[in-house]
mmCIF file of C-alpha atoms in Angstrom:
data_model
loop_
_atom_site.group_PDB
_atom_site.id
_atom_site.type_symbol
_atom_site.label_atom_id
_atom_site.label_comp_id
_atom_site.label_asym_id
_atom_site.label_seq_id
_atom_site.Cartn_x
_atom_site.Cartn_y
_atom_site.Cartn_z
ATOM 1 C CA UNK H 1 -38.977 -16.650 77.610
ATOM 2 C CA UNK H 2 -38.780 -18.476 74.503
ATOM 3 C CA UNK H 3 -38.243 -22.301 74.763
ATOM 4 C CA UNK H 4 -37.637 -25.039 73.288
ATOM 5 C CA UNK H 5 -39.165 -28.636 73.816
ATOM 6 C CA UNK H 6 -38.032 -31.001 71.244
ATOM 7 C CA UNK H 7 -40.234 -34.897 71.252
ATOM 8 C CA UNK H 8 -42.589 -32.345 72.687
ATOM 9 C CA UNK H 9 -45.953 -33.922 71.124
ATOM 10 C CA UNK H 10 -44.580 -36.992 73.212
ATOM 11 C CA UNK H 11 -46.339 -38.268 76.514
ATOM 12 C CA UNK H 12 -44.372 -35.894 78.926
ATOM 13 C CA UNK H 13 -42.998 -33.071 76.013
ATOM 14 C CA UNK H 14 -46.982 -32.026 75.486
ATOM 15 C CA UNK H 15 -47.586 -31.581 79.079
ATOM 16 C CA UNK H 16 -44.873 -29.920 79.234
ATOM 17 C CA UNK H 17 -45.464 -27.335 76.632
ATOM 18 C CA UNK H 18 -49.220 -26.445 78.348
ATOM 19 C CA UNK H 19 -47.897 -25.900 80.952
ATOM 20 C CA UNK H 20 -45.521 -23.053 79.644
ATOM 21 C CA UNK H 21 -47.661 -22.369 77.322
ATOM 22 C CA UNK H 22 -49.413 -21.560 81.304
ATOM 23 C CA UNK H 23 -46.704 -19.997 82.391
ATOM 24 C CA UNK H 24 -47.143 -17.324 79.927
ATOM 25 C CA UNK H 25 -43.881 -18.887 78.241
ATOM 26 C CA UNK H 26 -43.549 -18.630 74.157
ATOM 27 C CA UNK H 27 -42.720 -23.009 72.967
ATOM 28 C CA UNK H 28 -41.941 -23.913 70.309
ATOM 29 C CA UNK H 29 -42.801 -27.639 70.057
ATOM 30 C CA UNK H 30 -40.140 -29.512 67.828
ATOM 31 C CA UNK H 31 -41.315 -33.598 66.567
ATOM 32 C CA UNK H 32 -40.892 -36.072 64.706
ATOM 33 C CA UNK H 33 -44.041 -37.660 65.386
ATOM 34 C CA UNK H 34 -41.942 -41.356 64.903
ATOM 35 C CA UNK H 35 -43.878 -42.018 68.893
ATOM 36 C CA UNK H 36 -45.219 -38.616 69.002
ATOM 37 C CA UNK H 37 -48.456 -37.534 68.133
ATOM 38 C CA UNK H 38 -49.909 -33.424 66.875
ATOM 39 C CA UNK H 39 -52.954 -34.526 68.813
ATOM 40 C CA UNK H 40 -51.241 -33.766 71.586
ATOM 41 C CA UNK H 41 -50.603 -30.762 71.237
ATOM 42 C CA UNK H 42 -53.731 -29.949 68.596
ATOM 43 C CA UNK H 43 -54.900 -28.291 70.839
ATOM 44 C CA UNK H 44 -52.800 -26.196 71.878
ATOM 45 C CA UNK H 45 -51.991 -24.574 67.693
ATOM 46 C CA UNK H 46 -54.651 -21.945 67.822
ATOM 47 C CA UNK H 47 -51.675 -20.156 70.791
ATOM 48 C CA UNK H 48 -49.925 -17.547 69.016
ATOM 49 C CA UNK H 49 -47.486 -18.593 71.947
ATOM 50 C CA UNK H 50 -47.456 -22.050 70.132
ATOM 51 C CA UNK H 51 -45.536 -22.966 67.228
ATOM 52 C CA UNK H 52 -46.048 -26.375 66.273
ATOM 53 C CA UNK H 53 -41.827 -27.786 64.150
ATOM 54 C CA UNK H 54 -41.372 -31.590 62.554
ATOM 55 C CA UNK H 55 -38.393 -31.979 62.313
ATOM 56 C CA UNK H 56 -35.944 -34.544 63.316
ATOM 57 C CA UNK H 57 -33.447 -33.979 66.255
ATOM 58 C CA UNK H 58 -30.577 -35.673 64.256
ATOM 59 C CA UNK H 59 -30.345 -33.173 61.356
ATOM 60 C CA UNK H 60 -29.166 -29.861 63.212
ATOM 61 C CA UNK H 61 -31.443 -26.918 63.128
ATOM 62 C CA UNK H 62 -31.507 -23.193 64.218
ATOM 63 C CA UNK H 63 -33.993 -21.298 66.853
ATOM 64 C CA UNK H 64 -33.318 -18.290 68.983
ATOM 65 C CA UNK H 65 -34.214 -19.169 72.026
ATOM 66 C CA UNK H 66 -33.839 -18.600 76.137
ATOM 67 C CA UNK H 67 -33.941 -22.096 77.282
ATOM 68 C CA UNK H 68 -34.115 -25.578 75.783
ATOM 69 C CA UNK H 69 -36.016 -28.848 77.121
ATOM 70 C CA UNK H 70 -34.341 -31.897 75.191
ATOM 71 C CA UNK H 71 -37.094 -34.720 74.984
ATOM 72 C CA UNK H 72 -36.615 -36.262 71.430
ATOM 73 C CA UNK H 73 -36.102 -39.674 72.204
ATOM 74 C CA UNK H 74 -38.339 -42.933 72.310
ATOM 75 C CA UNK H 75 -38.777 -44.924 75.836
ATOM 76 C CA UNK H 76 -40.594 -47.255 76.145
ATOM 77 C CA UNK H 77 -38.599 -50.703 75.199
ATOM 78 C CA UNK H 78 -40.884 -51.731 71.862
ATOM 79 C CA UNK H 79 -40.020 -48.317 70.512
ATOM 80 C CA UNK H 80 -36.236 -47.865 70.791
ATOM 81 C CA UNK H 81 -35.788 -51.145 70.449
ATOM 82 C CA UNK H 82 -37.369 -51.111 66.795
ATOM 83 C CA UNK H 83 -34.279 -49.558 65.534
ATOM 84 C CA UNK H 84 -31.487 -49.553 68.197
ATOM 85 C CA UNK H 85 -29.568 -47.188 65.888
ATOM 86 C CA UNK H 86 -31.649 -44.860 65.205
ATOM 87 C CA UNK H 87 -33.157 -44.867 69.033
ATOM 88 C CA UNK H 88 -28.954 -44.344 69.451
ATOM 89 C CA UNK H 89 -28.359 -41.370 67.155
ATOM 90 C CA UNK H 90 -30.964 -39.378 68.105
ATOM 91 C CA UNK H 91 -29.058 -39.929 71.220
ATOM 92 C CA UNK H 92 -25.999 -38.886 70.788
ATOM 93 C CA UNK H 93 -26.489 -36.446 68.141
ATOM 94 C CA UNK H 94 -29.311 -35.423 68.781
ATOM 95 C CA UNK H 95 -27.109 -34.201 72.361
ATOM 96 C CA UNK H 96 -24.680 -33.197 70.379
ATOM 97 C CA UNK H 97 -27.334 -31.012 67.902
ATOM 98 C CA UNK H 98 -28.629 -29.235 71.387
ATOM 99 C CA UNK H 99 -25.844 -28.216 72.939
ATOM 100 C CA UNK H 100 -24.968 -26.870 69.693
ATOM 101 C CA UNK H 101 -27.758 -24.696 69.874
ATOM 102 C CA UNK H 102 -27.366 -23.748 72.631
ATOM 103 C CA UNK H 103 -23.902 -22.466 72.917
ATOM 104 C CA UNK H 104 -24.746 -20.166 69.341
ATOM 105 C CA UNK H 105 -27.306 -18.627 71.207
ATOM 106 C CA UNK H 106 -26.245 -18.550 74.912
ATOM 107 C CA UNK H 107 -29.437 -20.951 76.505
ATOM 108 C CA UNK H 108 -30.457 -23.092 79.165
ATOM 109 C CA UNK H 109 -30.170 -26.730 78.302
ATOM 110 C CA UNK H 110 -32.238 -29.438 80.440
ATOM 111 C CA UNK H 111 -30.965 -33.588 79.224
ATOM 112 C CA UNK H 112 -34.141 -35.537 80.254
ATOM 113 C CA UNK H 113 -32.153 -39.016 81.002
ATOM 114 C CA UNK H 114 -33.536 -42.207 82.424
ATOM 115 C CA UNK H 115 -32.994 -44.565 85.946
ATOM 116 C CA UNK H 116 -31.855 -46.639 82.700
ATOM 117 C CA UNK H 117 -28.623 -45.396 83.113
ATOM 118 C CA UNK H 118 -28.408 -47.478 86.649
ATOM 119 C CA UNK H 119 -28.872 -50.878 84.328
ATOM 120 C CA UNK H 120 -29.500 -53.866 86.623
ATOM 121 C CA UNK H 121 -27.850 -52.087 89.196
ATOM 122 C CA UNK H 122 -26.227 -53.348 92.397
ATOM 123 C CA UNK H 123 -26.958 -50.891 94.841
ATOM 124 C CA UNK H 124 -30.452 -49.994 96.188
ATOM 125 C CA UNK H 125 -32.000 -47.672 96.169
ATOM 126 C CA UNK H 126 -29.929 -45.265 93.443
ATOM 127 C CA UNK H 127 -28.530 -42.851 94.694
ATOM 128 C CA UNK H 128 -26.686 -40.185 91.607
ATOM 129 C CA UNK H 129 -23.549 -40.756 93.075
ATOM 130 C CA UNK H 130 -23.710 -44.517 91.696
ATOM 131 C CA UNK H 131 -21.990 -44.761 87.913
ATOM 132 C CA UNK H 132 -24.984 -48.020 87.323
ATOM 133 C CA UNK H 133 -24.428 -51.388 85.372
ATOM 134 C CA UNK H 134 -25.196 -51.568 82.221
ATOM 135 C CA UNK H 135 -24.433 -54.376 79.093
ATOM 136 C CA UNK H 136 -22.732 -52.024 76.962
ATOM 137 C CA UNK H 137 -24.178 -54.727 74.169
ATOM 138 C CA UNK H 138 -27.498 -55.866 75.183
ATOM 139 C CA UNK H 139 -31.304 -54.913 74.040
ATOM 140 C CA UNK H 140 -32.406 -52.672 75.725
ATOM 141 C CA UNK H 141 -27.914 -51.010 75.453
ATOM 142 C CA UNK H 142 -28.851 -48.556 72.442
ATOM 143 C CA UNK H 143 -31.029 -46.733 74.921
ATOM 144 C CA UNK H 144 -29.153 -47.158 78.275
ATOM 145 C CA UNK H 145 -25.820 -46.258 76.977
ATOM 146 C CA UNK H 146 -27.342 -43.692 74.538
ATOM 147 C CA UNK H 147 -28.634 -41.392 77.353
ATOM 148 C CA UNK H 148 -25.694 -42.036 79.624
ATOM 149 C CA UNK H 149 -23.099 -41.237 76.007
ATOM 150 C CA UNK H 150 -25.951 -38.351 75.688
ATOM 151 C CA UNK H 151 -25.200 -36.946 79.705
ATOM 152 C CA UNK H 152 -21.214 -36.911 78.773
ATOM 153 C CA UNK H 153 -21.809 -34.836 76.099
ATOM 154 C CA UNK H 154 -23.762 -32.378 78.783
ATOM 155 C CA UNK H 155 -21.235 -32.173 80.846
ATOM 156 C CA UNK H 156 -17.951 -32.091 78.734
ATOM 157 C CA UNK H 157 -19.130 -28.961 76.695
ATOM 158 C CA UNK H 158 -20.512 -27.384 79.956
ATOM 159 C CA UNK H 159 -16.996 -27.447 81.313
ATOM 160 C CA UNK H 160 -15.101 -27.059 77.805
ATOM 161 C CA UNK H 161 -17.816 -24.051 76.805
ATOM 162 C CA UNK H 162 -19.819 -23.551 79.740
ATOM 163 C CA UNK H 163 -22.917 -23.995 78.621
ATOM 164 C CA UNK H 164 -25.692 -23.625 81.036
ATOM 165 C CA UNK H 165 -26.980 -27.217 81.140
ATOM 166 C CA UNK H 166 -28.900 -29.177 83.667
ATOM 167 C CA UNK H 167 -29.957 -33.235 83.496
ATOM 168 C CA UNK H 168 -32.618 -35.325 85.533
ATOM 169 C CA UNK H 169 -33.090 -38.695 85.281
ATOM 170 C CA UNK H 170 -36.874 -39.631 85.129
ATOM 171 C CA UNK H 171 -38.162 -43.176 86.744
ATOM 172 C CA UNK H 172 -41.137 -44.372 85.007
ATOM 173 C CA UNK H 173 -43.604 -42.425 84.880
ATOM 174 C CA UNK H 174 -47.830 -42.782 83.519
ATOM 175 C CA UNK H 175 -49.659 -40.785 82.690
ATOM 176 C CA UNK H 176 -52.770 -39.595 80.978
ATOM 177 C CA UNK H 177 -51.427 -39.702 76.547
ATOM 178 C CA UNK H 178 -48.841 -42.755 77.131
ATOM 179 C CA UNK H 179 -49.059 -44.753 73.905
ATOM 180 C CA UNK H 180 -51.117 -47.608 74.599
ATOM 181 C CA UNK H 181 -48.463 -49.648 72.392
ATOM 182 C CA UNK H 182 -45.233 -48.218 74.257
ATOM 183 C CA UNK H 183 -44.836 -51.691 75.690
ATOM 184 C CA UNK H 184 -44.864 -50.064 79.327
ATOM 185 C CA UNK H 185 -46.270 -51.947 82.605
ATOM 186 C CA UNK H 186 -48.640 -48.802 83.243
ATOM 187 C CA UNK H 187 -50.036 -49.444 80.213
ATOM 188 C CA UNK H 188 -50.162 -52.723 79.109
ATOM 189 C CA UNK H 189 -52.010 -53.719 82.471
ATOM 190 C CA UNK H 190 -54.029 -50.957 81.726
ATOM 191 C CA UNK H 191 -55.153 -51.852 78.216
ATOM 192 C CA UNK H 192 -55.167 -55.483 79.126
ATOM 193 C CA UNK H 193 -57.725 -55.148 81.623
ATOM 194 C CA UNK H 194 -59.770 -52.687 80.551
ATOM 195 C CA UNK H 195 -59.895 -55.069 76.852
ATOM 196 C CA UNK H 196 -60.469 -58.033 80.152
ATOM 197 C CA UNK H 197 -57.888 -59.620 78.308
ATOM 198 C CA UNK H 198 -54.989 -61.922 79.697
ATOM 199 C CA UNK H 199 -52.267 -59.570 81.269
ATOM 200 C CA UNK H 200 -48.458 -60.741 80.925
ATOM 201 C CA UNK H 201 -46.062 -60.015 83.661
ATOM 202 C CA UNK H 202 -42.963 -60.540 82.582
ATOM 203 C CA UNK H 203 -41.079 -63.446 85.193
ATOM 204 C CA UNK H 204 -42.615 -63.822 87.828
ATOM 205 C CA UNK H 205 -43.523 -60.735 88.918
ATOM 206 C CA UNK H 206 -41.264 -60.400 91.587
ATOM 207 C CA UNK H 207 -39.115 -57.317 90.367
ATOM 208 C CA UNK H 208 -39.491 -54.059 91.169
ATOM 209 C CA UNK H 209 -40.592 -50.160 90.114
ATOM 210 C CA UNK H 210 -41.057 -46.703 90.974
ATOM 211 C CA UNK H 211 -44.135 -44.828 89.640
ATOM 212 C CA UNK H 212 -44.490 -40.603 89.045
ATOM 213 C CA UNK H 213 -47.973 -38.757 88.571
ATOM 214 C CA UNK H 214 -46.641 -36.937 84.695
ATOM 215 C CA UNK H 215 -47.603 -33.894 86.417
ATOM 216 C CA UNK H 216 -45.322 -34.928 89.523
ATOM 217 C CA UNK H 217 -42.293 -34.964 87.177
ATOM 218 C CA UNK H 218 -43.226 -31.949 85.136
ATOM 219 C CA UNK H 219 -43.046 -30.299 88.188
ATOM 220 C CA UNK H 220 -39.383 -31.483 88.263
ATOM 221 C CA UNK H 221 -38.652 -30.293 85.421
ATOM 222 C CA UNK H 222 -39.267 -27.193 85.657
ATOM 223 C CA UNK H 223 -38.237 -26.993 89.480
ATOM 224 C CA UNK H 224 -34.793 -28.545 88.192
ATOM 225 C CA UNK H 225 -34.451 -26.201 84.832
ATOM 226 C CA UNK H 226 -35.185 -22.919 86.898
ATOM 227 C CA UNK H 227 -33.205 -23.060 89.782
ATOM 228 C CA UNK H 228 -30.408 -20.406 90.808
ATOM 229 C CA UNK H 229 -28.821 -22.648 92.760
ATOM 230 C CA UNK H 230 -26.392 -23.130 90.044
ATOM 231 C CA UNK H 231 -27.322 -27.124 89.988
ATOM 232 C CA UNK H 232 -26.449 -29.339 87.094
ATOM 233 C CA UNK H 233 -27.867 -32.851 88.687
ATOM 234 C CA UNK H 234 -27.813 -34.686 87.295
ATOM 235 C CA UNK H 235 -31.073 -35.113 89.657
ATOM 236 C CA UNK H 236 -33.479 -38.248 90.217
ATOM 237 C CA UNK H 237 -36.589 -37.115 90.173
ATOM 238 C CA UNK H 238 -39.282 -40.395 91.061
ATOM 239 C CA UNK H 239 -41.184 -41.517 92.772
ATOM 240 C CA UNK H 240 -40.508 -43.486 95.815
ATOM 241 C CA UNK H 241 -42.939 -45.099 96.542
ATOM 242 C CA UNK H 242 -41.557 -49.119 95.635
ATOM 243 C CA UNK H 243 -43.971 -51.799 94.760
ATOM 244 C CA UNK H 244 -43.613 -55.373 92.664
ATOM 245 C CA UNK H 245 -45.138 -55.997 88.832
ATOM 246 C CA UNK H 246 -47.797 -58.438 90.043
ATOM 247 C CA UNK H 247 -49.105 -55.308 92.640
ATOM 248 C CA UNK H 248 -49.378 -53.057 90.192
ATOM 249 C CA UNK H 249 -50.729 -55.860 87.827
ATOM 250 C CA UNK H 250 -53.816 -56.291 90.754
ATOM 251 C CA UNK H 251 -53.942 -52.903 91.932
ATOM 252 C CA UNK H 252 -55.160 -52.204 88.451
ATOM 253 C CA UNK H 253 -57.508 -54.882 87.630
ATOM 254 C CA UNK H 254 -59.039 -53.950 91.248
ATOM 255 C CA UNK H 255 -59.833 -50.138 90.244
ATOM 256 C CA UNK H 256 -60.764 -51.297 86.819
ATOM 257 C CA UNK H 257 -63.470 -54.229 88.085
ATOM 258 C CA UNK H 258 -61.191 -56.112 85.468
ATOM 259 C CA UNK H 259 -61.475 -59.770 84.591
ATOM 260 C CA UNK H 260 -58.431 -60.147 83.612
ATOM 261 C CA UNK H 261 -56.179 -63.303 84.811
ATOM 262 C CA UNK H 262 -51.973 -62.478 85.255
ATOM 263 C CA UNK H 263 -50.520 -64.873 82.520
ATOM 264 C CA UNK H 264 -46.616 -65.070 83.012
ATOM 265 C CA UNK H 265 -43.612 -65.691 80.216
ATOM 266 C CA UNK H 266 -40.051 -65.640 79.906
ATOM 267 C CA UNK H 267 -39.233 -62.406 81.566
ATOM 268 C CA UNK H 268 -37.021 -60.503 78.507
ATOM 269 C CA UNK H 269 -33.238 -59.394 78.756
ATOM 270 C CA UNK H 270 -31.117 -57.487 81.012
ATOM 271 C CA UNK H 271 -34.542 -56.014 82.374
ATOM 272 C CA UNK H 272 -33.419 -55.123 85.816
ATOM 273 C CA UNK H 273 -34.591 -56.551 89.273
ATOM 274 C CA UNK H 274 -34.857 -53.218 90.632
ATOM 275 C CA UNK H 275 -35.442 -49.757 90.295
ATOM 276 C CA UNK H 276 -36.070 -47.167 92.854
ATOM 277 C CA UNK H 277 -34.795 -43.367 92.765
ATOM 278 C CA UNK H 278 -33.042 -41.659 96.322
ATOM 279 C CA UNK H 279 -34.256 -38.319 96.212
ATOM 280 C CA UNK H 280 -32.698 -36.563 99.147
ATOM 281 C CA UNK H 281 -31.186 -34.346 96.376
ATOM 282 C CA UNK H 282 -34.661 -33.964 94.763
ATOM 283 C CA UNK H 283 -35.604 -32.488 98.455
ATOM 284 C CA UNK H 284 -32.605 -30.651 99.238
ATOM 285 C CA UNK H 285 -32.137 -28.925 96.004
ATOM 286 C CA UNK H 286 -35.005 -28.028 94.292
ATOM 287 C CA UNK H 287 -37.699 -28.910 98.001
ATOM 288 C CA UNK H 288 -39.654 -30.977 95.622
ATOM 289 C CA UNK H 289 -41.192 -34.705 95.883
ATOM 290 C CA UNK H 290 -44.100 -36.025 94.559
ATOM 291 C CA UNK H 291 -47.332 -35.691 95.879
ATOM 292 C CA UNK H 292 -49.968 -37.852 93.725
ATOM 293 C CA UNK H 293 -50.191 -42.025 94.882
ATOM 294 C CA UNK H 294 -50.676 -44.401 93.418
ATOM 295 C CA UNK H 295 -53.897 -45.378 93.577
ATOM 296 C CA UNK H 296 -54.627 -41.648 92.304
ATOM 297 C CA UNK H 297 -52.901 -41.942 89.795
ATOM 298 C CA UNK H 298 -53.903 -45.143 88.535
ATOM 299 C CA UNK H 299 -57.463 -43.803 88.385
ATOM 300 C CA UNK H 300 -56.520 -40.856 85.879
ATOM 301 C CA UNK H 301 -54.629 -42.708 83.745
ATOM 302 C CA UNK H 302 -58.139 -45.280 83.504
ATOM 303 C CA UNK H 303 -60.164 -43.179 83.461
ATOM 304 C CA UNK H 304 -58.329 -41.189 80.191
ATOM 305 C CA UNK H 305 -57.549 -45.118 78.205
ATOM 306 C CA UNK H 306 -61.510 -46.446 78.829
ATOM 307 C CA UNK H 307 -62.280 -43.557 76.772
ATOM 308 C CA UNK H 308 -59.629 -43.784 74.158
ATOM 309 C CA UNK H 309 -61.299 -47.348 74.351
ATOM 310 C CA UNK H 310 -64.513 -46.349 73.947
ATOM 311 C CA UNK H 311 -63.611 -42.859 71.045
ATOM 312 C CA UNK H 312 -62.825 -45.965 69.492
ATOM 313 C CA UNK H 313 -60.218 -43.495 67.288
ATOM 314 C CA UNK H 314 -56.752 -45.244 69.876
ATOM 315 C CA UNK H 315 -54.948 -43.369 66.536
ATOM 316 C CA UNK H 316 -51.915 -45.218 67.870
ATOM 317 C CA UNK H 317 -50.576 -46.732 64.311
ATOM 318 C CA UNK H 318 -47.524 -48.906 65.124
ATOM 319 C CA UNK H 319 -43.810 -46.851 63.807
ATOM 320 C CA UNK H 320 -42.695 -46.854 60.862
ATOM 321 C CA UNK H 321 -39.703 -48.689 60.325
ATOM 322 C CA UNK H 322 -36.992 -45.280 59.771
ATOM 323 C CA UNK H 323 -33.773 -44.807 57.952
ATOM 324 C CA UNK H 324 -31.012 -45.416 59.808
#
C-alpha cells in the first residue's frame, strides 16, 4: 500500500514510518519540522519507497494513498503551549484536511488522539466510554480540546460520508528520539539525571502516570489501523502499569547511577492527578497488550540520551514561533 504519515518526522511518526517500510509499503512522510526533525528520518531517505514532504497539515494537500496516519501535532506541554492558537489549528484544520483527502481517495484514516481528552479524570482507570473532565479555557485546553474536536470531526465524517476511520487514544509514550526539551517527565528526568542536575518534580510527585514504550505503541497503532472488525475506536493504547512521578524519578536515578537530587516546584495549572488506561478493548478487539516493562524501556531510552549528550550534538533547538 501507499501510506501517508503526517507528523512523520516526529518521535512516534518516524518509528511508524520505519515499521511501515519494513512491511513493504510505500511511505509518504509529511512534516513541517516544528517539533519533528530531519535527523529522525534521514536514514530512510535512500529507500525508494520513502518520500519526505515538508508541509503543514493546516494547509491543504493532495496525495494518492490507501491509508493515512494523522500524527501531526505537538504533543508536549512545552511545545503545544508555545503557540496555542497554532496548536488548535493543527488539530482541527489538520483533521479536516486529512479527512477531506481520505474522502476523495477513499482511504482509511487513523487519528492519533490522546489520553488528554479525559482531562483531569474523575473515573479511574479511564475507559473509552468516559467523557472526560476537561477545562475548556485552561492553558492545556489548546491541546485537550483540539484533540477532542478532531475526534468529533472523525466520527462526523464517518457517519456522514462513510469514511473508514480509526481513533487511537495514546497514553504517555516514551523511547529513543524523544525531544530532549519537550518537557515530558521521562525525557526531563533522564536528561537531568545524566547531567547530574537536580530533578524537577512538580507538586509532591504523587500524581500518577502510565508509561508505554514506543514499540508497543506503534504495534497497537498498526493493529488498530488494519483490524478487519470495522472497529473504529476510540481505543486506548497504553501501559496500565501505574507509577507516581516520584517513583519514576527515583527509578531514573537508580538506572543512571546519578547523584541528582529531587527538587519540588509548584504543580502547573490543570495538571491531571491520575492517568491510567483501561485496555480491555485493545485486548478484546486487537489482541494487543504491552510487552515492554518500564525498567527495560527506560534502559533503552537512557542509552539513547546518553549517546546524544556525549556526542555534543543534541540537534534540538527551541522551536521558532510560527504564524498563528
